[in-house]
Amino acid sequence: MTSTISKSNARTLRTLLEENALRYGTLPAVVGKQGETVSHARLWEEVSALSATLAPRLAPGAHVLLLGKDGYPFLRAFLALTIGGAVPVPAAATLTPEALSTLAKAADATAVLYNAGAAEQIAALSGLTAIPLEELPQLMGEDHSLDAVPSSLDPESPAVICYTADAAKGVVLSHRCVVALLTDTARAQKLTEADRALSLLPLSHPWGLLLGVLLPLSRGGSVAFADGMGSLLATMRAHRPTFLVTLPFLADALLEKYRQTVSKNGLAAEVRRTVALTDPIRPIAAGQSAKHRRLAVSRRLFGGALRRMLVVGGPLAPQTQKGLWQIGILTTQGYGKTEAAGLMATGGANALHVLPSAELEICSPQPDGSGEVRYRGENLFSGYYNDDAATEAMLREGWLYTGDMGRLDETGRLCLIGRKENALHPDADTVICPEELELLLCESPLVREAAVVTIPGEADASAELVAILGLDAADLDDPEATERLMEEWVRHVNEGLPAYKQLALFTLRAAPLCRNAAGQPDRTALARELLPET
């Protein structure tokens, strides 16, 4: 369609929505379960009307808990609050009444918008204005003046406050921050008004709300909401999405389901031939188009139109990324923090490209170039709500210190190797990420799991690196033979490492490694087991 205004550098969600209503007009913005649509123009009209409805009921700048099922009513309420100058505080639908009360106090909330089914959850909230989401359509029909709704917003004003699961920290994201995220990520993902997204992740989290929903809407695309994971494939076939934001385990599951289906239907050989023929085609876009044509029948499992997938929330297995690319789904790993509105870089598992207008650096690099990752960009948070000390520790001189360890290659691509909090310090000047070594050790088919720890050295103040290798009990039936194999394997791993990262010792065990609450090896406890009793 013909645009009536020039391309905008929108700096608030209000201006973004208003301009999208003009630019994309009758194009669908939200698609319902039965195929009914809400256009971009109607979305703006409904959000404006609801904002006017809520304005007399809320104090200017009020912090409002938003608790509800993922879907259009939640999205509409969020947008109405934020364009009206209120500050939405999304809350997970799974929160207990006690946890919700803790969140309300931490956020200084004065109101709550909620689904009627959450009445028991909000019972413990005293002194808050409570409005069921189900009542909002009726209230919107009343005559309300738009005078109470601000005609413009400060780009630095809060658009949303996102809390961690334990309500320990509230991450304040400004309008400037959110719009910058949407602009940069849409460029990186090459989204257009032709894209159709399917929302899979909770809207109480930035990945679900900002990336899964507002991102495609910002480019004039549309979004539908999945009705649970049990009917995901049926929903995909009904809505035919072109774009998904998802988690690693769902990406794994979709690829595995595809492979099972093509095998069951006798199409595996045809798929292999197509992959062999189309993988070499350049440019990549031409190769992907060829895959879409030749694999049209088998790709109907996903609706037949899926072209891009952004995976967040953890590392994506390289073999999964490759497998999805081979069937015509350009899948990228997303890396980010809530403090950067959920995303800082995208790409491959070991080759992440920073967002177009942002910067990444490595602090105090080791000899191999590794160190803590720091990030600077327009999508950085304003700070933690009511916690200046935590803000100053995380955000210094415009840089976000991520706590992640990584290195940059010669082209500036980022490879993540671990967490600073897990780092080992064999001596005062050396920092080693055990996760990096553990991944290498687990490449042996015999190694079920691995942990790398330090124990005091014999000669001086430095410590020695020790690998604890978890093997299946059957592989330990001949301990001498297994130990020889593992000695060769550890020697092979060491050959690819600089001297300061090489393993001095290893030990074998059949018992599972003890782990902490986060599911990571409890390296402190494991190291303690290796020390002689005193």
GROMACS .gro file of C-alpha atoms in nm, residues 276-444:
model
  169
  276ALA     CA    1   2.231  -3.118  -0.101
  277LEU     CA    2   2.115  -2.923  -0.407
  278THR     CA    3   2.014  -2.600  -0.237
  279ASP     CA    4   2.272  -2.556   0.042
  280PRO     CA    5   2.544  -2.433  -0.200
  281ILE     CA    6   2.319  -2.175  -0.370
  282ARG     CA    7   2.426  -1.814  -0.320
  283PRO     CA    8   2.310  -1.562  -0.226
  284ILE     CA    9   2.155  -1.730   0.077
  285ALA     CA   10   1.815  -1.575   0.003
  286ALA     CA   11   1.807  -1.752  -0.334
  287GLY     CA   12   1.893  -2.082  -0.170
  288GLN     CA   13   1.619  -2.036   0.089
  289SER     CA   14   1.364  -1.957  -0.182
  290ALA     CA   15   1.461  -2.277  -0.362
  291LYS     CA   16   1.413  -2.474  -0.040
  292HIS     CA   17   1.068  -2.322   0.009
  293ARG     CA   18   0.962  -2.433  -0.339
  294ARG     CA   19   1.112  -2.783  -0.333
  295LEU     CA   20   1.010  -2.861   0.027
  296ALA     CA   21   0.663  -2.707   0.006
  297VAL     CA   22   0.485  -3.034   0.092
  298SER     CA   23   0.692  -3.125   0.399
  299ARG     CA   24   0.700  -2.766   0.528
  300ARG     CA   25   0.321  -2.769   0.562
  301LEU     CA   26   0.384  -2.919   0.906
  302PHE     CA   27   0.464  -2.560   1.016
  303GLY     CA   28   0.201  -2.399   0.797
  304GLY     CA   29   0.430  -2.381   0.494
  305ALA     CA   30   0.537  -2.018   0.533
  306LEU     CA   31   0.787  -2.015   0.822
  307ARG     CA   32   1.104  -1.836   0.707
  308ARG     CA   33   1.270  -1.692   1.018
  309MET     CA   34   1.311  -1.794   1.380
  310LEU     CA   35   1.479  -1.601   1.661
  311VAL     CA   36   1.583  -1.826   1.952
  312VAL     CA   37   1.630  -1.665   2.294
  313GLY     CA   38   1.664  -1.782   2.652
  314GLY     CA   39   1.970  -2.005   2.619
  315PRO     CA   40   2.221  -2.152   2.376
  316LEU     CA   41   2.088  -2.301   2.055
  317ALA     CA   42   2.261  -2.624   1.953
  318PRO     CA   43   2.462  -2.561   1.633
  319GLN     CA   44   2.322  -2.880   1.480
  320THR     CA   45   1.967  -2.756   1.540
  321GLN     CA   46   2.042  -2.420   1.381
  322LYS     CA   47   2.199  -2.594   1.081
  323GLY     CA   48   1.910  -2.838   1.050
  324LEU     CA   49   1.650  -2.560   1.047
  325TRP     CA   50   1.847  -2.357   0.791
  326GLN     CA   51   1.859  -2.667   0.570
  327ILE     CA   52   1.477  -2.683   0.553
  328GLY     CA   53   1.434  -2.314   0.477
  329ILE     CA   54   1.404  -2.159   0.824
  330LEU     CA   55   1.672  -1.893   0.881
  331THR     CA   56   1.725  -1.945   1.253
  332THR     CA   57   1.937  -1.707   1.459
  333GLN     CA   58   2.058  -1.725   1.815
  334GLY     CA   59   1.958  -1.425   2.023
  335TYR     CA   60   2.175  -1.304   2.310
  336GLY     CA   61   2.057  -1.039   2.550
  337LYS     CA   62   1.962  -0.921   2.896
  338THR     CA   63   1.643  -0.773   3.032
  339GLU     CA   64   1.859  -0.466   3.100
  340ALA     CA   65   1.893  -0.431   2.721
  341ALA     CA   66   1.520  -0.493   2.662
  342GLY     CA   67   1.595  -0.859   2.595
  343LEU     CA   68   1.841  -0.853   2.304
  344MET     CA   69   2.195  -0.733   2.227
  345ALA     CA   70   2.324  -0.958   1.949
  346THR     CA   71   2.208  -1.224   1.703
  347GLY     CA   72   2.373  -1.482   1.482
  348GLY     CA   73   2.524  -1.827   1.524
  349ALA     CA   74   2.600  -1.998   1.852
  350ASN     CA   75   2.966  -1.894   1.837
  351ALA     CA   76   2.940  -1.595   1.602
  352LEU     CA   77   2.702  -1.331   1.736
  353HIS     CA   78   2.665  -0.996   1.561
  354VAL     CA   79   2.587  -0.696   1.781
  355LEU     CA   80   2.268  -0.506   1.694
  356PRO     CA   81   2.325  -0.255   1.412
  357SER     CA   82   2.351   0.066   1.619
  358ALA     CA   83   2.517  -0.081   1.930
  359GLU     CA   84   2.867  -0.176   2.048
  360LEU     CA   85   3.026  -0.475   2.224
  361GLU     CA   86   3.365  -0.482   2.394
  362ILE     CA   87   3.572  -0.726   2.598
  363CYS     CA   88   3.702  -0.594   2.930
  364SER     CA   89   4.053  -0.676   3.053
  365PRO     CA   90   4.110  -0.950   2.796
  366GLN     CA   91   4.318  -1.259   2.877
  367PRO     CA   92   4.597  -1.369   2.640
  368ASP     CA   93   4.340  -1.554   2.429
  369GLY     CA   94   4.124  -1.241   2.404
  370SER     CA   95   3.856  -1.357   2.649
  371GLY     CA   96   3.709  -1.137   2.919
  372GLU     CA   97   3.384  -0.988   3.047
  373VAL     CA   98   3.143  -0.867   2.778
  374ARG     CA   99   3.018  -0.510   2.803
  375TYR     CA  100   2.751  -0.352   2.585
  376ARG     CA  101   2.644  -0.002   2.484
  377GLY     CA  102   2.336   0.090   2.282
  378GLU     CA  103   2.017   0.293   2.265
  379ASN     CA  104   1.820  -0.003   2.401
  380LEU     CA  105   1.984   0.006   2.746
  381PHE     CA  106   1.764   0.032   3.051
  382SER     CA  107   1.731   0.349   3.259
  383GLY     CA  108   1.822   0.168   3.580
  384TYR     CA  109   1.680  -0.057   3.848
  385TYR     CA  110   1.372   0.084   4.015
  386ASN     CA  111   1.460   0.229   4.357
  387ASP     CA  112   1.807   0.069   4.353
  388ASP     CA  113   2.079   0.316   4.261
  389ALA     CA  114   2.357   0.098   4.402
  390ALA     CA  115   2.266  -0.199   4.182
  391THR     CA  116   2.230   0.032   3.881
  392GLU     CA  117   2.577   0.181   3.934
  393ALA     CA  118   2.727  -0.167   3.964
  394MET     CA  119   2.573  -0.283   3.635
  395LEU     CA  120   2.573   0.038   3.429
  396ARG     CA  121   2.898   0.237   3.426
  397GLU     CA  122   2.984   0.526   3.192
  398GLY     CA  123   2.711   0.419   2.950
  399TRP     CA  124   2.824   0.053   2.936
  400LEU     CA  125   2.626  -0.245   3.058
  401TYR     CA  126   2.858  -0.493   3.231
  402THR     CA  127   2.689  -0.822   3.150
  403GLY     CA  128   2.868  -1.067   3.377
  404ASP     CA  129   2.914  -1.292   3.071
  405MET     CA  130   3.255  -1.399   2.949
  406GLY     CA  131   3.342  -1.411   2.582
  407ARG     CA  132   3.583  -1.317   2.307
  408LEU     CA  133   3.558  -1.135   1.975
  409ASP     CA  134   3.693  -1.277   1.649
  410GLU     CA  135   3.875  -1.074   1.386
  411THR     CA  136   3.545  -0.956   1.234
  412GLY     CA  137   3.397  -0.848   1.568
  413ARG     CA  138   3.166  -1.147   1.616
  414LEU     CA  139   3.110  -1.255   1.975
  415CYS     CA  140   3.163  -1.605   2.112
  416LEU     CA  141   3.027  -1.657   2.463
  417ILE     CA  142   3.222  -1.896   2.684
  418GLY     CA  143   3.080  -1.869   3.036
  419ARG     CA  144   2.975  -1.658   3.331
  420LYS     CA  145   3.205  -1.434   3.532
  421GLU     CA  146   3.055  -1.562   3.857
  422ASN     CA  147   3.167  -1.917   3.767
  423ALA     CA  148   3.520  -1.817   3.664
  424LEU     CA  149   3.819  -1.997   3.813
  425HIS     CA  150   4.130  -1.809   3.927
  426PRO     CA  151   4.435  -2.036   3.925
  427ASP     CA  152   4.644  -1.731   4.016
  428ALA     CA  153   4.595  -1.361   4.075
  429ASP     CA  154   4.622  -1.268   3.707
  430THR     CA  155   4.435  -1.550   3.533
  431VAL     CA  156   4.064  -1.597   3.471
  432ILE     CA  157   3.935  -1.922   3.322
  433CYS     CA  158   3.578  -2.014   3.230
  434PRO     CA  159   3.516  -2.375   3.331
  435GLU     CA  160   3.213  -2.398   3.101
  436GLU     CA  161   3.437  -2.364   2.796
  437LEU     CA  162   3.660  -2.654   2.903
  438GLU     CA  163   3.364  -2.867   3.009
  439LEU     CA  164   3.207  -2.838   2.664
  440LEU     CA  165   3.531  -2.955   2.504
  441LEU     CA  166   3.560  -3.251   2.741
  442CYS     CA  167   3.201  -3.358   2.673
  443GLU     CA  168   3.274  -3.394   2.301
  444SER     CA  169   3.402  -3.744   2.383
   0.00000   0.00000   0.00000
